[in-house]
Amino acid sequence: MSMNNAPNVFLDPNANRFQVNIINEDHDNTETAQEDVGSDPPHYEETSFTDETHNRLRISYRPGKRELYDNFRQNGEKTEASLHPYDTHSKMYYLQTFGHNTMDPVPKIDYYRNTGSVSGNKLNRPSLLEIHEQLAKNIALYSSDCKMGSLEFFSIMPSSAWPRDVFVFCVIPQNIAVSTGSVERVANGESSAGDETAASKEEENKTGFVKFGWVKGVLVRCMLNIWGVMLFIRLSWIVGQAGIGLGVIIILLATMVTSITGLSTSAIATNGFVRGGGAYYLISRSLGPEFGGSIGLIFAFANAVAVAMYVVGFAETVVELLKESDTLMVDESNDIRIIGTITVVCLLGISVAGMEWEAKAQVILLIVLLVAIVNFFIGTVIPTNTEKKARGFFNYQASIFAENFGPDFRSGEGFFSVFAIFFPAATGILAGANISGDLKDPQSAIPQGTMLAILITTIAYIAVAICAASCVVRDATGNVNDTIVPGMSCNGSSACGLGYDFSRCASQPCDYGLMNNFQVMSMVSGFGPLITAGIFSATLSSALASLVSAPKVFQALCKDNVYKGLEFFAKGYGKNNEPIRGYVLTFAIAMAFILIAELNTIAPIISNFFLASYALINFSCFHASYAKSPGWRPAFRYYNMWVSLFGALLCCGVMFVINWWAALITYAIELFLYIYVTYKKPEVNWGSSTQALYFVNALDSALALTTVEDHVKNFRPQCLALTGAPMVRPALLDITHAFTKNNGLCICCEVYTGPRKLCVKEMNSGMEKKQAWLTKNKRKAFYAAVAADSFRDGVKSLLQASGLGRMKPNTLVIGFKKDWRSAPATQVENYVGIIHDAFDFELGVIIIRISQGFDISQVLQVQEELEKLEQERLALEATIKENDFEEGKRGICGFFKKASTLNISKHETKGNTINTIQSMHVGEFNQRLLEASTQFKKKQGKGTIDIWWLFDDGGLTILIPYILTIRKKWKNCKLRIFTGGKVNRIEEEKLVMASLLSKFRIKFADINIICDINIKPNKESWKFFEEMIEPYRLHESCKDMPTAEKLKRETPWKITDAELEAFKEKSYRQVRLNELLQEHSRAANLIVLSLPVARKGAVSDYLYMAWLEILSKNLPPVLMVRGNHKNVLTFYS
């Protein structure tokens, strides 16, 4: 065997590289192999990197570079064995997938990540162009990319038959970041995610995010938030009012609302990766920024105010204890404020300390809460005493259960009012979803934790309600002497059967029993203070969860920049990206409401805010399912779109049940925010179900439209406008848009001609930009482009294929070719051919001419240059100021340097000034063109639109100007009608035309009958026409026959004498019409004129262009219109 070393690799002995060369297994020398390169195709050998197994690869090192390779082998992620060419998942595989040389990568999740993903790097697969083009070109390109990068590399020579520099491998040591142009990207179709993602990944590895599982992150939080004060101090009253039967129904009804919402939340959360933001994130990514932005703001505010509600509940309990021991600090109200303030400060400290500390605090509070609940159940089986019996507690008694099973509504309460009081106890199911950004796996954690928390808390509520109602009577006096003695009559209640007479509670208020004592659970429990501890735990845990949820949701809202003025609160701090600024804002809101202490008024609104969030989550699930988007593929299958819709309606109904005026306020606020976000139109695209439904609705409407036959009453101009790039010919687009806006279809078309590859690339890159320009400039039009071999072929494709179903163009709009006399003959042929093609495809044609022309590309170029110059000037001034500031500190040397800098800057500024002046001169030169390009954007003053309706084309010539007059910009213009007629029938012709227009319901200011259209034009006008066509005449009559025939073959586009003679009368008419137009319509705002039609094959292109030129010369804006000779007007109803 011989070593096939390439000598050029060793030109630079100091280069930081090493080389791998494949040893030829045949005994041919290198020279022979190189000679065969050009004749034989390359032989792609299957190569292994394992010397032990195949002994086909030997590595030759640069001097001193063996240690580098050894270090790479020892410390790198790849070993020799892992570099097998068939390892399709290797990052360095040998341009092979499944053992074949290809750039096609295997499926990999990193290709589908977002650019800002922190869970992994976003990789870019090879583009279709890279795969579609020749492999050798791409490899050469990638080799150069690799050599240009700051990477260690070695080359591989698979065979002497291969070109020397075909393959280049880049070996990336661990301390070198992968660049976008590296060969790793070539082999796997991958690229690094970008500096931002790499930085976030590095920060994650360095500091370590605190991520929670489904138990600590979701289950614990939801249980703590659902179990509130209501469990300890209101549930006994609720079951006393509603009874066991209706009380359980109330609990189950509330649970049904939360369970349906939980199912919808689970479905949305498992339909892709969930980031931080909780309810806001779920709603905004499903329904879009309008709904998400409106509900996100009020949801964050509701959580912030909820902090105050829970803290005040805690403070009230503490104040009650202080009052019992007669140790109030000031008075009840101020003591609540003082204790609430201290509590909020402590909770803020726990939250700011980090999510880890907050989670530990939540676990401790949950343990206390569970102990308190267990303590209650234990107390129900502990034998009661005389004092507790007097207060209505008799342990489990069947008679008490039977008596309390039915309802006993008092004090004006009813089923729905009791339900309204209980329902807030069932809320809190989004506590886990609200910290979705801090969960290890939100997709599995949110469904598991939320649904299990609903199940556990519901069982606990039902168990506590049944146990309390089975042990305690509704009314008790608390007097141990109210026992029944033999011979005493009783009211027959269960208490009577148990030896107590509480009958006086029917006539006077009592302090004990389910209906009267809110501390029933403390009385029943085995150890009363534990219930107080449970109340503390419930209030503090709910306050802590809300204090964390509000800033997290608000931070996500601010990061999306839905509300422009709130970016300040998007910044996060620390390893968990804590929203410290949001915490401070939440603290301020909570403190404000604690100091106001009017929570009884605000509480219903807050409950409705939460319910509005639930309603939108349910509606999001329904909407996403209804839109039938292929992207809606939730992993959680236990949901139903109609159940979600029912849940949304149920939430809306519950809002009114709880408080009708609070529901109206909630809807009003949400509607206001929705309108605001819709008006601002944030530049986001989240692939919402709203977008999917727009598509579905549009598709359904388009399909439904195909079943409806066209009717003349519903005709509207649907225009295909050959504007090119819309911004290049704005006036052509403006006038077309004037009669299609809100009325018909308008498609701005551009044809790319030239090499197909370049055309397609340019066309694809500009599509979105040009459509965005139309949207930004409020032009209700579509942009379409085609790549074709010629301009005419492209327009043919557009004429045939544009549109969808019934929404197809019926009118071609083009600008007049002003440069037809200097343009190549092929361009003129294409231009006239397009008009013939439009007529062949039965489209109407509108040719528009303005004096300055439509193309303002020169003006746009000048503006772009001026903008660049201005940017350069500002950058230069900023640099000079910085240099002056630095050099001003260096004494006399700094002074001279400063003078030199100023001198240079003066020259540069002078040069820039000269360029600016030149650009301004060009701008002034094109000022008239710029003004002409905006003339149809301005409101037209009082004037006329002159309609020269010379030929009946179905009515398009009269319909277009009528549509213009109903537009705001043209409404002050009156219609004047000009038509041909006979001298001796002028009045009759006027009456006929007036009658026709009145039947069409078209108002007009005047009708003029032109009788002298067919007379010869004056000599000056005809002479001008002859001079204009002179360069394009063949003059075959002045030449002998062979010469004339030869000229016809060589220049078939020229005007022959026979043709000119045959169409002399028609030429006279065009010249004469221009004279009449000059006479009658020189002062009109717009002229609409019947377009003459040239017989295909009979009238040459240049003669037809001469007709159009002389017809519209030296006039106001002219629309030359010719319909397709099908009726577009009718006088039938």
CSV table of C-alpha atoms in Angstrom, one decimal, residues 726-953:
chain,number,residue,atom,x,y,z
A,726,PRO,CA,-47.0,47.6,-6.3
A,727,MET,CA,-44.8,50.3,-4.9
A,728,VAL,CA,-43.2,51.0,-8.4
A,729,ARG,CA,-46.5,52.0,-10.0
A,730,PRO,CA,-48.7,53.3,-7.2
A,731,ALA,CA,-50.9,55.5,-9.4
A,732,LEU,CA,-52.0,52.6,-11.5
A,733,LEU,CA,-52.8,50.6,-8.3
A,734,ASP,CA,-54.6,53.6,-6.8
A,735,ILE,CA,-57.0,54.2,-9.7
A,736,THR,CA,-57.7,50.4,-10.0
A,737,HIS,CA,-58.2,50.2,-6.3
A,738,ALA,CA,-60.7,53.1,-6.5
A,739,PHE,CA,-63.2,51.0,-8.4
A,740,THR,CA,-62.4,47.6,-6.8
A,741,LYS,CA,-62.1,48.5,-3.1
A,742,ASN,CA,-64.9,46.8,-1.1
A,743,ASN,CA,-66.5,46.0,-4.4
A,744,GLY,CA,-64.3,43.6,-6.4
A,745,LEU,CA,-61.1,41.6,-6.7
A,746,CYS,CA,-57.9,43.3,-7.4
A,747,ILE,CA,-54.7,41.4,-8.1
A,748,CYS,CA,-51.4,43.2,-8.6
A,749,CYS,CA,-49.3,41.2,-10.9
A,750,GLU,CA,-45.6,41.0,-11.7
A,751,VAL,CA,-43.8,38.9,-14.4
A,752,TYR,CA,-40.2,37.9,-13.9
A,753,THR,CA,-38.3,37.1,-17.1
A,754,GLY,CA,-34.8,35.8,-17.4
A,755,PRO,CA,-32.9,32.7,-16.0
A,756,ARG,CA,-35.5,30.6,-14.2
A,757,LYS,CA,-33.3,30.0,-11.0
A,758,LEU,CA,-32.7,33.7,-10.4
A,759,CYS,CA,-36.2,34.7,-11.2
A,760,VAL,CA,-37.8,32.2,-8.9
A,761,LYS,CA,-35.4,33.1,-6.1
A,762,GLU,CA,-36.1,36.9,-6.5
A,763,MET,CA,-39.8,36.2,-6.8
A,764,ASN,CA,-40.1,34.1,-3.7
A,765,SER,CA,-38.0,36.5,-1.6
A,766,GLY,CA,-40.2,39.4,-2.5
A,767,MET,CA,-43.7,37.9,-2.2
A,768,GLU,CA,-44.3,38.6,1.5
A,769,LYS,CA,-42.6,42.0,1.3
A,770,LYS,CA,-44.9,43.2,-1.5
A,771,GLN,CA,-48.1,41.8,0.0
A,772,ALA,CA,-47.1,43.5,3.3
A,773,TRP,CA,-46.7,46.8,1.4
A,774,LEU,CA,-50.2,46.5,0.2
A,775,THR,CA,-51.5,45.8,3.7
A,776,LYS,CA,-49.5,48.6,5.2
A,777,ASN,CA,-50.8,51.1,2.6
A,778,LYS,CA,-54.4,49.8,3.2
A,779,ARG,CA,-54.7,48.5,-0.4
A,780,LYS,CA,-57.3,45.8,-0.5
A,781,ALA,CA,-55.5,43.8,-3.1
A,782,PHE,CA,-53.5,40.6,-3.6
A,783,TYR,CA,-50.1,40.3,-5.0
A,784,ALA,CA,-49.2,37.6,-7.6
A,785,ALA,CA,-46.1,36.9,-9.5
A,786,VAL,CA,-45.0,34.4,-12.1
A,787,ALA,CA,-41.6,33.5,-13.7
A,788,ALA,CA,-41.8,33.0,-17.4
A,789,ASP,CA,-39.7,33.0,-20.5
A,790,SER,CA,-41.3,36.1,-21.8
A,791,PHE,CA,-43.5,38.9,-20.5
A,792,ARG,CA,-46.4,37.8,-22.7
A,793,ASP,CA,-46.2,34.2,-21.6
A,794,GLY,CA,-46.3,35.3,-18.0
A,795,VAL,CA,-49.3,37.4,-18.5
A,796,LYS,CA,-51.0,34.6,-20.4
A,797,SER,CA,-50.5,32.4,-17.3
A,798,LEU,CA,-51.9,35.1,-15.1
A,799,LEU,CA,-54.9,35.6,-17.3
A,800,GLN,CA,-55.8,31.9,-17.2
A,801,ALA,CA,-54.8,30.8,-13.7
A,802,SER,CA,-55.4,33.8,-11.5
A,803,GLY,CA,-58.2,33.8,-9.0
A,804,LEU,CA,-60.2,31.1,-7.4
A,805,GLY,CA,-63.6,29.7,-8.5
A,806,ARG,CA,-66.0,32.6,-9.2
A,807,MET,CA,-63.4,35.1,-7.8
A,808,LYS,CA,-61.5,35.3,-11.1
A,809,PRO,CA,-60.4,38.4,-12.9
A,810,ASN,CA,-62.7,39.7,-15.6
A,811,THR,CA,-60.8,42.8,-16.5
A,812,LEU,CA,-57.2,43.4,-17.4
A,813,VAL,CA,-55.8,46.8,-16.3
A,814,ILE,CA,-52.5,48.0,-17.8
A,815,GLY,CA,-50.7,51.2,-18.1
A,816,PHE,CA,-50.1,52.8,-21.4
A,817,LYS,CA,-46.6,51.9,-22.8
A,818,LYS,CA,-45.2,55.4,-23.0
A,819,ASP,CA,-41.9,54.3,-24.5
A,820,TRP,CA,-43.3,52.3,-27.3
A,821,ARG,CA,-41.4,54.3,-29.9
A,822,SER,CA,-38.0,53.6,-28.4
A,823,ALA,CA,-38.6,50.1,-27.1
A,824,PRO,CA,-37.5,47.0,-28.9
A,825,ALA,CA,-40.0,45.6,-31.4
A,826,THR,CA,-40.4,42.4,-29.2
A,827,GLN,CA,-41.6,44.5,-26.3
A,828,VAL,CA,-44.2,46.3,-28.4
A,829,GLU,CA,-45.3,42.9,-29.9
A,830,ASN,CA,-45.7,41.5,-26.4
A,831,TYR,CA,-47.7,44.6,-25.2
A,832,VAL,CA,-50.2,44.5,-28.0
A,833,GLY,CA,-50.2,40.7,-27.8
A,834,ILE,CA,-51.3,40.9,-24.2
A,835,ILE,CA,-54.4,43.0,-25.2
A,836,HIS,CA,-55.2,40.4,-27.9
A,837,ASP,CA,-54.8,37.6,-25.3
A,838,ALA,CA,-57.1,39.3,-22.9
A,839,PHE,CA,-59.8,39.6,-25.6
A,840,ASP,CA,-59.2,35.9,-26.5
A,841,PHE,CA,-59.8,34.9,-22.9
A,842,GLU,CA,-62.9,37.1,-22.9
A,843,LEU,CA,-61.7,39.7,-20.4
A,844,GLY,CA,-62.4,43.4,-20.6
A,845,VAL,CA,-59.4,45.7,-21.0
A,846,ILE,CA,-58.6,49.0,-19.4
A,847,ILE,CA,-55.6,51.0,-20.6
A,848,ILE,CA,-54.7,54.0,-18.3
A,849,ARG,CA,-52.6,56.9,-19.4
A,850,ILE,CA,-51.3,59.8,-17.3
A,851,SER,CA,-49.0,62.5,-18.6
A,852,GLN,CA,-45.9,61.6,-16.5
A,853,GLY,CA,-46.2,57.9,-16.7
A,854,PHE,CA,-46.6,55.4,-13.8
A,855,ASP,CA,-43.1,54.1,-13.2
A,856,ILE,CA,-41.4,55.8,-10.2
A,857,SER,CA,-38.6,53.3,-9.7
A,858,GLN,CA,-36.1,56.1,-10.3
A,859,VAL,CA,-37.7,58.2,-7.5
A,860,LEU,CA,-37.6,55.3,-5.1
A,861,GLN,CA,-34.0,54.7,-5.9
A,862,VAL,CA,-33.2,58.3,-5.1
A,863,GLN,CA,-35.1,58.2,-1.9
A,864,GLU,CA,-33.2,55.0,-0.9
A,865,GLU,CA,-29.9,56.7,-1.6
A,866,LEU,CA,-30.9,59.8,0.4
A,867,GLU,CA,-31.9,57.6,3.4
A,868,LYS,CA,-28.5,55.8,3.2
A,869,LEU,CA,-26.7,59.1,3.1
A,870,GLU,CA,-28.6,60.4,6.1
A,871,GLN,CA,-27.8,57.2,8.0
A,872,GLU,CA,-24.1,57.5,7.1
A,873,ARG,CA,-24.1,61.2,8.2
A,874,LEU,CA,-25.7,60.4,11.5
A,875,ALA,CA,-23.2,57.6,12.1
A,876,LEU,CA,-20.3,59.8,11.2
A,877,GLU,CA,-21.5,62.6,13.6
A,878,ALA,CA,-21.8,60.0,16.4
A,879,THR,CA,-18.3,58.7,15.8
A,880,ILE,CA,-16.8,62.2,15.7
A,881,LYS,CA,-18.5,63.1,19.0
A,882,GLU,CA,-17.2,59.9,20.6
A,883,ASN,CA,-13.7,60.6,19.4
A,884,ASP,CA,-13.9,64.2,20.6
A,885,PHE,CA,-14.9,63.1,24.0
A,886,GLU,CA,-12.1,60.6,24.3
A,887,GLU,CA,-9.4,62.8,22.7
A,888,GLY,CA,-10.4,65.9,24.7
A,889,LYS,CA,-8.8,64.2,27.7
A,890,ARG,CA,-5.3,63.9,26.2
A,891,GLY,CA,-4.0,67.5,26.3
A,892,ILE,CA,-2.2,69.1,23.4
A,893,CYS,CA,-1.8,65.8,21.5
A,894,GLY,CA,-5.5,65.3,21.7
A,895,PHE,CA,-6.1,68.9,20.5
A,896,PHE,CA,-4.1,68.3,17.3
A,897,LYS,CA,-5.8,65.0,16.7
A,898,LYS,CA,-9.1,66.6,17.2
A,899,ALA,CA,-8.2,69.3,14.6
A,900,SER,CA,-7.1,66.6,12.1
A,901,THR,CA,-10.4,64.7,12.7
A,902,LEU,CA,-12.4,67.8,12.2
A,903,ASN,CA,-10.5,68.6,9.0
A,904,ILE,CA,-11.2,65.1,7.6
A,905,SER,CA,-14.8,65.3,8.7
A,906,LYS,CA,-15.2,68.6,6.9
A,907,HIS,CA,-14.1,67.1,3.7
A,908,GLU,CA,-16.3,64.1,4.1
A,909,THR,CA,-19.2,66.3,5.1
A,910,LYS,CA,-18.6,68.4,2.0
A,911,GLY,CA,-18.5,65.4,-0.2
A,912,ASN,CA,-21.7,64.1,1.4
A,913,THR,CA,-23.3,67.5,0.9
A,914,ILE,CA,-22.4,67.5,-2.8
A,915,ASN,CA,-23.9,64.0,-3.2
A,916,THR,CA,-27.0,65.2,-1.3
A,917,ILE,CA,-27.3,68.2,-3.5
A,918,GLN,CA,-27.0,66.0,-6.6
A,919,SER,CA,-29.6,63.6,-5.2
A,920,MET,CA,-31.9,66.6,-4.3
A,921,HIS,CA,-31.5,67.8,-7.9
A,922,VAL,CA,-32.5,64.4,-9.2
A,923,GLY,CA,-35.5,64.5,-6.8
A,924,GLU,CA,-36.5,68.0,-8.0
A,925,PHE,CA,-36.2,66.7,-11.5
A,926,ASN,CA,-38.7,63.9,-10.7
A,927,GLN,CA,-41.0,66.0,-8.5
A,928,ARG,CA,-43.7,66.1,-11.2
A,929,LEU,CA,-43.4,62.4,-11.5
A,930,LEU,CA,-43.8,62.0,-7.8
A,931,GLU,CA,-46.8,64.3,-7.7
A,932,ALA,CA,-48.4,62.4,-10.6
A,933,SER,CA,-47.9,59.1,-8.7
A,934,THR,CA,-50.1,60.4,-5.9
A,935,GLN,CA,-52.7,62.2,-7.9
A,936,PHE,CA,-55.4,59.5,-7.4
A,937,LYS,CA,-54.8,59.4,-3.6
A,938,LYS,CA,-56.0,63.0,-3.3
A,939,LYS,CA,-59.6,64.0,-3.0
A,940,GLN,CA,-60.8,65.2,-6.4
A,941,GLY,CA,-62.3,68.7,-6.3
A,942,LYS,CA,-65.5,69.7,-8.1
A,943,GLY,CA,-65.1,68.8,-11.7
A,944,THR,CA,-66.2,66.2,-14.3
A,945,ILE,CA,-65.6,62.7,-15.4
A,946,ASP,CA,-66.1,62.8,-19.2
A,947,ILE,CA,-67.4,59.5,-20.6
A,948,TRP,CA,-66.9,59.0,-24.3
A,949,TRP,CA,-69.2,56.1,-24.8
A,950,LEU,CA,-68.7,55.6,-28.5
A,951,PHE,CA,-69.2,51.8,-28.7
A,952,ASP,CA,-71.5,49.5,-26.8
A,953,ASP,CA,-69.2,47.1,-25.0
